[in-house]
CSV table of C-alpha atoms and ligand atoms in Angstrom, one decimal:
chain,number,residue,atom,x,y,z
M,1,UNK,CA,22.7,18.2,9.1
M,2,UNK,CA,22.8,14.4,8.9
M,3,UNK,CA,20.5,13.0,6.1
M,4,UNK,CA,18.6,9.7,4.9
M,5,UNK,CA,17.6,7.9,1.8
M,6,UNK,CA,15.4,5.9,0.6
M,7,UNK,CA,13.7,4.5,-2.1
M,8,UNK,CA,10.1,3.3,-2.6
M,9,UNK,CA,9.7,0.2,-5.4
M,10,UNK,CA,6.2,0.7,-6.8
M,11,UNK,CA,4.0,-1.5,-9.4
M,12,UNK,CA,4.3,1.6,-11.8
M,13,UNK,CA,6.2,4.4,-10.5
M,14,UNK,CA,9.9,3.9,-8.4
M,15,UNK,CA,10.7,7.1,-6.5
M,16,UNK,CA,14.1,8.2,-5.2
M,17,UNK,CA,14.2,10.8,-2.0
M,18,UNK,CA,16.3,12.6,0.2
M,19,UNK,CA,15.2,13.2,3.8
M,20,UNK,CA,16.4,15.9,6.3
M,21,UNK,CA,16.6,14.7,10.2
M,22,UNK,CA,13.0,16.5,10.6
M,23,UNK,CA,11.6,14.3,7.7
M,24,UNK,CA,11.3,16.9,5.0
M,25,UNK,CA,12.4,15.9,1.5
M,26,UNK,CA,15.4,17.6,0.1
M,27,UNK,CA,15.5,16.2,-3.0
M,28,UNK,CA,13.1,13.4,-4.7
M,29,UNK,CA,12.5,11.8,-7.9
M,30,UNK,CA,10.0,9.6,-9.8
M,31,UNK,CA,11.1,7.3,-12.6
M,32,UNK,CA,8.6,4.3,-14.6
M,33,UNK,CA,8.9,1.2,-12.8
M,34,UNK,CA,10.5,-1.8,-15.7
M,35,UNK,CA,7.9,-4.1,-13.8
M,36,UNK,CA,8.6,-7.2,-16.2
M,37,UNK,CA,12.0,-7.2,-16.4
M,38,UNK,CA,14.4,-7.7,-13.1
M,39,UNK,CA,17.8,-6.1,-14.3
M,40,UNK,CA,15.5,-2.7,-15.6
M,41,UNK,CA,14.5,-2.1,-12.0
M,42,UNK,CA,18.4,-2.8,-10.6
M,43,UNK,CA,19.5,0.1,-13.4
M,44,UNK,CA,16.2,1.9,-12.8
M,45,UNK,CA,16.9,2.1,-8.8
M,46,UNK,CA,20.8,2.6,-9.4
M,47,UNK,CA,20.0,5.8,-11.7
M,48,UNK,CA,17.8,7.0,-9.3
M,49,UNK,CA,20.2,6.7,-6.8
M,50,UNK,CA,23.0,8.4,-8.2
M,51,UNK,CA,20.9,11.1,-9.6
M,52,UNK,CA,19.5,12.0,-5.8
M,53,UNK,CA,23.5,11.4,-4.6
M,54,UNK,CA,24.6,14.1,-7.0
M,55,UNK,CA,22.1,16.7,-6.4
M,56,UNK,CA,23.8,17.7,-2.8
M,57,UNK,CA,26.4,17.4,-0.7
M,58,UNK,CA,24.6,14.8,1.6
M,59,UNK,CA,27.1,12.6,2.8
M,60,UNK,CA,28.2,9.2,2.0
M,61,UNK,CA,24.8,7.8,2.8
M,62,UNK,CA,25.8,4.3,3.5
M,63,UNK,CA,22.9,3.0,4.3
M,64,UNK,CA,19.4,2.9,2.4
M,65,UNK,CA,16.0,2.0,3.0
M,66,UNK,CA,13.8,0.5,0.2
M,67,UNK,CA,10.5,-0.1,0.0
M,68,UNK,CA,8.8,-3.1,-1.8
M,69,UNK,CA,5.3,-4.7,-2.7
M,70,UNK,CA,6.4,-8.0,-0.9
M,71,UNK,CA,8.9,-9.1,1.8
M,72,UNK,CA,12.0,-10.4,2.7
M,73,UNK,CA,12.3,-14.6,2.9
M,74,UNK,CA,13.8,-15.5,6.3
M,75,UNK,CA,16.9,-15.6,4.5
M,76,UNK,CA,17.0,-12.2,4.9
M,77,UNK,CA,17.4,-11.2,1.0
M,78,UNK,CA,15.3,-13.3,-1.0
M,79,UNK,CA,11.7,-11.3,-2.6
M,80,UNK,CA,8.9,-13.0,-1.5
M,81,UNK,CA,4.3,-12.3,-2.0
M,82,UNK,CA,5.6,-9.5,-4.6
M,83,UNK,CA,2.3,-8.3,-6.5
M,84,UNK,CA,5.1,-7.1,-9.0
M,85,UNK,CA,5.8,-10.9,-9.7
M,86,UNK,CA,9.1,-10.8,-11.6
M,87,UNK,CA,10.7,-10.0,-8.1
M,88,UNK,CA,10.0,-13.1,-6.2
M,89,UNK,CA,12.7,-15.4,-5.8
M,90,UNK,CA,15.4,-12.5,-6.7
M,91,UNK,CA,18.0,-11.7,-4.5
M,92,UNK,CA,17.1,-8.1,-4.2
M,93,UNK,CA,18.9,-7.2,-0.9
M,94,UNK,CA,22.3,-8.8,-2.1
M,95,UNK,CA,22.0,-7.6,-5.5
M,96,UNK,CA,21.2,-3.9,-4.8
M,97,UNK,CA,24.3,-4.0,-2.1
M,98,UNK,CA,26.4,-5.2,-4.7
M,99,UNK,CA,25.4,-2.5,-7.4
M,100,UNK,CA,25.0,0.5,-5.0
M,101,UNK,CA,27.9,-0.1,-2.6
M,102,UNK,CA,25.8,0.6,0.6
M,103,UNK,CA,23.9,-1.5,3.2
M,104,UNK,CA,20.2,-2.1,2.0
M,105,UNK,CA,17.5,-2.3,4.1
M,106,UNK,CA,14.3,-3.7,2.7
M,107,UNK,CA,10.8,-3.3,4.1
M,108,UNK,CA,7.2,-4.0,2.8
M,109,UNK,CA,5.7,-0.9,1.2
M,110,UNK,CA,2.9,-0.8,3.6
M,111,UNK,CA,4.9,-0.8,6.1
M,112,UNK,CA,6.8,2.1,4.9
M,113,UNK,CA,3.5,3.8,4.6
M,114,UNK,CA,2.6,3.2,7.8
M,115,UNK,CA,5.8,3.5,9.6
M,116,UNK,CA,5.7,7.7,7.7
M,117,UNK,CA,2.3,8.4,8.6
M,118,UNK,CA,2.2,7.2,12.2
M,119,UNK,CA,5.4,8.8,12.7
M,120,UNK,CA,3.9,12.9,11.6
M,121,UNK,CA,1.5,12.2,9.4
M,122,UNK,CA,-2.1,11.3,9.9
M,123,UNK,CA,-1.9,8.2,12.1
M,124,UNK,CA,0.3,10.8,14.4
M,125,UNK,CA,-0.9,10.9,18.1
M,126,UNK,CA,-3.2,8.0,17.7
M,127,UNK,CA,-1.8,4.8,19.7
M,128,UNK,CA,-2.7,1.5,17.3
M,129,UNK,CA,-2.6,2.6,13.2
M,130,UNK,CA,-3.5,0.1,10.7
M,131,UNK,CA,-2.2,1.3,7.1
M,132,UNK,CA,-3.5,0.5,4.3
M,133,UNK,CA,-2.2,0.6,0.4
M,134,UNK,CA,-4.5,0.2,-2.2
M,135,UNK,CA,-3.3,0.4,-5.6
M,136,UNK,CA,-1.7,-1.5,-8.3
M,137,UNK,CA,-2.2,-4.7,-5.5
M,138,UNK,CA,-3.7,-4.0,-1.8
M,139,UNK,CA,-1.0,-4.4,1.2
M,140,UNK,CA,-1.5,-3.0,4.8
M,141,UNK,CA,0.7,-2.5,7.7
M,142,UNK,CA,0.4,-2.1,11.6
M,143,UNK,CA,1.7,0.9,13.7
M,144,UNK,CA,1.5,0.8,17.6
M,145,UNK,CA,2.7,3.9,19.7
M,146,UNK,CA,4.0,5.4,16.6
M,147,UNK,CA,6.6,2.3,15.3
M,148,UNK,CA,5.9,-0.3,12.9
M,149,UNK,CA,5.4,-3.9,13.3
M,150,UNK,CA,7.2,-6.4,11.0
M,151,UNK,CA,6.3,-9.5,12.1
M,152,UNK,CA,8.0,-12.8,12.9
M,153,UNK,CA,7.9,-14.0,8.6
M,154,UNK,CA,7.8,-10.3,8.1
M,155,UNK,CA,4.2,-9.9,6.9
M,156,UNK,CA,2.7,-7.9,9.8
M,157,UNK,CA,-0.2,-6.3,8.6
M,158,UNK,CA,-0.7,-8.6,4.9
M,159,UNK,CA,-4.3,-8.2,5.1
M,160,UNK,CA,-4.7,-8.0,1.1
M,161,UNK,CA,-4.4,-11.9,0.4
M,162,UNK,CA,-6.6,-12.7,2.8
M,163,UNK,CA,-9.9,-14.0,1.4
M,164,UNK,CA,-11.9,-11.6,0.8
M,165,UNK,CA,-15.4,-11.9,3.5
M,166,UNK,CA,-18.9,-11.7,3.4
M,167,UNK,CA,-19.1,-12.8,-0.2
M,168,UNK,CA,-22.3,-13.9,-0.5
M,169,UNK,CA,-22.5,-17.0,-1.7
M,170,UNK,CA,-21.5,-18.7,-4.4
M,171,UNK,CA,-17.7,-17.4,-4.3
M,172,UNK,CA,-16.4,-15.8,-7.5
M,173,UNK,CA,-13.3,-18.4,-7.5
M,174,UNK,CA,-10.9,-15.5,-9.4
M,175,UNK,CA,-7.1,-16.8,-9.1
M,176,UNK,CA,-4.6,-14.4,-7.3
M,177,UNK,CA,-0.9,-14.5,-8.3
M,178,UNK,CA,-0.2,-15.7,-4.5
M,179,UNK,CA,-2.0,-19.1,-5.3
M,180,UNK,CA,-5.3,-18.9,-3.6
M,181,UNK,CA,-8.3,-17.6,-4.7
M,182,UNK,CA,-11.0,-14.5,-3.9
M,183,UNK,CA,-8.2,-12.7,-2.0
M,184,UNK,CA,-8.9,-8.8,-0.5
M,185,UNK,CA,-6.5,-7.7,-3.2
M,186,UNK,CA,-8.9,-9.4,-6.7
M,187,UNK,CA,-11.8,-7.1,-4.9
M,188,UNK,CA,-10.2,-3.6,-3.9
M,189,UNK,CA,-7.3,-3.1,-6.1
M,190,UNK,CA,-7.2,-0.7,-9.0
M,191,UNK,CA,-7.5,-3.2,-11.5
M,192,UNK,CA,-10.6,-4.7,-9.7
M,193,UNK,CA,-12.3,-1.6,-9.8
M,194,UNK,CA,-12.0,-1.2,-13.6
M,195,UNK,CA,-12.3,-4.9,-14.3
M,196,UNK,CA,-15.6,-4.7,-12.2
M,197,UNK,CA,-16.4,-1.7,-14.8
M,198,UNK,CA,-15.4,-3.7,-17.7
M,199,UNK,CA,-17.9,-6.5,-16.6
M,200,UNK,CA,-21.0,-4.2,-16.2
M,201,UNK,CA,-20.5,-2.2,-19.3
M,202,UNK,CA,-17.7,-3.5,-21.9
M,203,UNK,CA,-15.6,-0.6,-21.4
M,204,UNK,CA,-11.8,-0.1,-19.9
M,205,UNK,CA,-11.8,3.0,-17.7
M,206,UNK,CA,-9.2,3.7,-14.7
M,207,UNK,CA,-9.9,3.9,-11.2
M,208,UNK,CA,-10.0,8.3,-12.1
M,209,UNK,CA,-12.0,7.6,-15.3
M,210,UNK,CA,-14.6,5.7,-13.3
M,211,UNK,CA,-14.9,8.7,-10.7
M,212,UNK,CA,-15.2,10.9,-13.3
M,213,UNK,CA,-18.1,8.8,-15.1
M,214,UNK,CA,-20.1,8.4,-11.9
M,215,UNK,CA,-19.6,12.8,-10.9
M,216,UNK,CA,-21.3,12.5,-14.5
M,217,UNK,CA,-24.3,10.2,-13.2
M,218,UNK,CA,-23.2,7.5,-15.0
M,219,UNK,CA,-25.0,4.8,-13.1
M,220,UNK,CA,-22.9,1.7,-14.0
M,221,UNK,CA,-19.6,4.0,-12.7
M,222,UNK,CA,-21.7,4.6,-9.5
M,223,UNK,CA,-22.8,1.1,-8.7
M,224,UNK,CA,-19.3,0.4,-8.9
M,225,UNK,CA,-18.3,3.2,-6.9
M,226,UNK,CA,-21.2,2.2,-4.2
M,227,UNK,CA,-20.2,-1.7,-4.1
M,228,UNK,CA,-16.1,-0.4,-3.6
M,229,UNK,CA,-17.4,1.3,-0.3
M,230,UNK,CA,-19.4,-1.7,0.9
M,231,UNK,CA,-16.7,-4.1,0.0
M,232,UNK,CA,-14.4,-2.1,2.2
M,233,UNK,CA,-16.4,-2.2,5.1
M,234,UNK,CA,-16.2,-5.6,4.8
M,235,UNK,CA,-12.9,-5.8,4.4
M,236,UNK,CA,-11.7,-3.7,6.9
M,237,UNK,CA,-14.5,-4.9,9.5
M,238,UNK,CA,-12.2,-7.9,10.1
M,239,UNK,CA,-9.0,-5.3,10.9
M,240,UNK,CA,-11.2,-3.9,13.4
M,241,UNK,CA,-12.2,-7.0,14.7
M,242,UNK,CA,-8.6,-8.2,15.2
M,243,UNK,CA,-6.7,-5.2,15.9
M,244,UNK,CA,-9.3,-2.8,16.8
M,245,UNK,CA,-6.9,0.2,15.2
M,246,UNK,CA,-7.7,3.7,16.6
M,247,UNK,CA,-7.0,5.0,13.3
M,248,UNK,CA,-6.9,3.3,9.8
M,249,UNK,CA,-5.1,6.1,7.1
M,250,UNK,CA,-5.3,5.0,3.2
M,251,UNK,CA,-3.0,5.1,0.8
M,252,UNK,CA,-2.5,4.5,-2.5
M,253,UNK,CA,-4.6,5.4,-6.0
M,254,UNK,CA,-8.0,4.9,-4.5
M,255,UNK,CA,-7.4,6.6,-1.1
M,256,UNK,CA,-8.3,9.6,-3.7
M,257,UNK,CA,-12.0,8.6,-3.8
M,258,UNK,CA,-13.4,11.1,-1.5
M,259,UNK,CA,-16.6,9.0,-0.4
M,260,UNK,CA,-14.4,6.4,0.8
M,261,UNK,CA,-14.4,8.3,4.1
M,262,UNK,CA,-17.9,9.2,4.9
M,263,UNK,CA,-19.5,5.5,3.4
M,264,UNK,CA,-17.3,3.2,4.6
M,265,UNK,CA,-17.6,4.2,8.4
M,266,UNK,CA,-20.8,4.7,8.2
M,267,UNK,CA,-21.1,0.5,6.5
M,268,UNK,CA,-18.5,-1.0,9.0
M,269,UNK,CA,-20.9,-0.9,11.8
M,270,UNK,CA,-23.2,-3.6,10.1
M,271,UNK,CA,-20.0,-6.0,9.7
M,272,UNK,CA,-18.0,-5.6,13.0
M,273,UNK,CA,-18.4,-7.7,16.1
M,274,UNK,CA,-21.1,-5.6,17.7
M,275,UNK,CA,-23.7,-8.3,19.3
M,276,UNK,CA,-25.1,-5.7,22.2
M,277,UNK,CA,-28.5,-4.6,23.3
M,278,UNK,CA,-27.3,-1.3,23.0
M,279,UNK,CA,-24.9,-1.2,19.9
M,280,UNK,CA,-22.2,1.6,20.1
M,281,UNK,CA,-21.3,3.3,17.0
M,282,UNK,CA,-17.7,2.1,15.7
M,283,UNK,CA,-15.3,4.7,16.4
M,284,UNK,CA,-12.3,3.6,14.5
M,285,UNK,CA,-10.9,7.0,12.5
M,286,UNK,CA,-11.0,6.1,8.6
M,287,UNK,CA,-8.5,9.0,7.1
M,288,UNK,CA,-6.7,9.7,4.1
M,289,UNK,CA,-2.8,9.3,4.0
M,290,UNK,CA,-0.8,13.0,4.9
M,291,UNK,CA,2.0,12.7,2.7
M,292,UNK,CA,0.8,10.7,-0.2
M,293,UNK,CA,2.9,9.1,-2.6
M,294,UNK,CA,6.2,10.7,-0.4
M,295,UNK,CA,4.6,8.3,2.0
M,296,UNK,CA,6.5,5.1,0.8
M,297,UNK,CA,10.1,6.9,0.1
M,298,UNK,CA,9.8,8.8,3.6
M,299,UNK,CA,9.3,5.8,5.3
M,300,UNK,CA,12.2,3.6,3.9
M,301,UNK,CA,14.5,6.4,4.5
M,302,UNK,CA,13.4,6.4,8.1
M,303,UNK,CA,14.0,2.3,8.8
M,304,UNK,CA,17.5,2.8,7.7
B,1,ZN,ZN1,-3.7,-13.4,-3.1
């Protein structure tokens, strides 16, 4: 039996796993991501690593894939658009190959994501996939006929710092860390959901809190809840509208919102190119991710 590993760099959580040649996980772990402080996350990853290397007899595993919330520079190892900031500009390829005495391969979460669930999860079968993680930060990723596509600077898919559309006017003008302003990622992130909460009521609740609140009939929760699902059919209209995905699977904390997948299909239609006498419905899938947060980890195991 020949194995694989890979590791999948969150904003919170770092995970460690071990995959069969079928794709099942042998072994995985989960350990507090250090977010704010670059030699943590080297330790954190090499603990990780040795742990999962000492809990079978897998091999030498000389290779390893590892998933991150940015991308490679065209240098090949330099961090660059990392939502966990304290990464950009670090030499994470070189430094992890140095520590961990393997070759590292390094891949943009979402495309992990999307690379695992197009491959046997629920983008399987379908022949265009658009991934998308929403989370700590918002990243996406393309699939076609089942393999992902990086991209000539390696951002394939980076559909989160785009500015966010159909604003109404005037624009809100909120900073992002990447240096422009209103992107996808300040409107459908976590911490826009519960800064959005904060706003209407004074209160700091998480994404779960907020869904919880609203299930209660708290109407502030539910406006919130409401304006998520139309401010993803707007965000997503324009993925349909350039790639015209057969399926798009979510990932990430709010992919856990049920409604997501009955109101945002059921808004898209009004924002997608759809100028006909006789307006077809939209038939682009919205589905929530197979393998959850195994997703990530699966799919850097499988680019090595
Ligand atoms: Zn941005």
């Amino acid at each position: 039996m020949s194995y694989k590993i890979g590791i999948d760099l969150g904003g919170t959580k770092t995970s460690v796993a071990v995959i069969d040649a079928s794709g099942q996980i042998v072994f995985s772990q989960r350990a507090s991501t250090p977010s704010h402080n670059y030699a943590e996350i080297l330790r954190t990853i090499g603990s990780l690593v040795e742990t999962a290397m000492a809990a079978g007899d897998f091999g030498r595993l000389d290779k390893i894939g590892v998933g991150i919330p940015g991308a490679l520079e065209s240098d090949g190892t330099t961090v660059k658009n990392a939502n966990t900031q304290i990464l950009i500009g670090k030499s994470l390829k070189t430094d992890l190959e140095d520590q961990l005495g393997k070759q590292v391969h390094i891949a943009n979460d979402a495309t992990c994501f999307v690379a695992s669930e197009a491959a046997d999860g629920a983008g399987k079968g379908f022949a265009s996939v658009f991934g998308v993680i929403m989370g700590t930060g918002v990243g996406g990723g393309i699939a076609v006929n089942g393999s992902p596509i990086m991209g000539e600077n390696r951002i394939a898919g980076e559909w989160g710092h785009n500015p966010f559309p159909f604003y109404g006017a005037p624009p809100l003008e909120r900073d992002c860390y990447c240096g422009k302003k209103d992107c996808i990622e300040l409107v459908l992130s976590g911490p826009a959901i519960s800064r959005d909460y904060l706003e209407l009521t004074g209160k700091s609740l998480t994404v779960d809190a907020i869904v919880t609140q609203a299930e209660a009939g708290d109407l502030a929760a539910e406006r919130v809840l409401s304006q998520l699902s139309t401010n993803l059919a707007k965000g997503l209209s324009t993925v349909i509208n350039l790639l015209d995905p057969a399926v798009i699977v979510l990932g990430g904390g709010l992919s856990n919102i049920d409604r997501l997948y009955a109101e945002v299909p059921d808004r898209w239609g009004q924002y997608v190119f759809n100028a006909s006498a006789k307006p077809a419905a939209i038939t682009t899938k919205l589905v929530r991710n197979r393998w959850g947060d195994d997703s990530g980890v699966r799919g850097a195991a499988w680019l090595t």
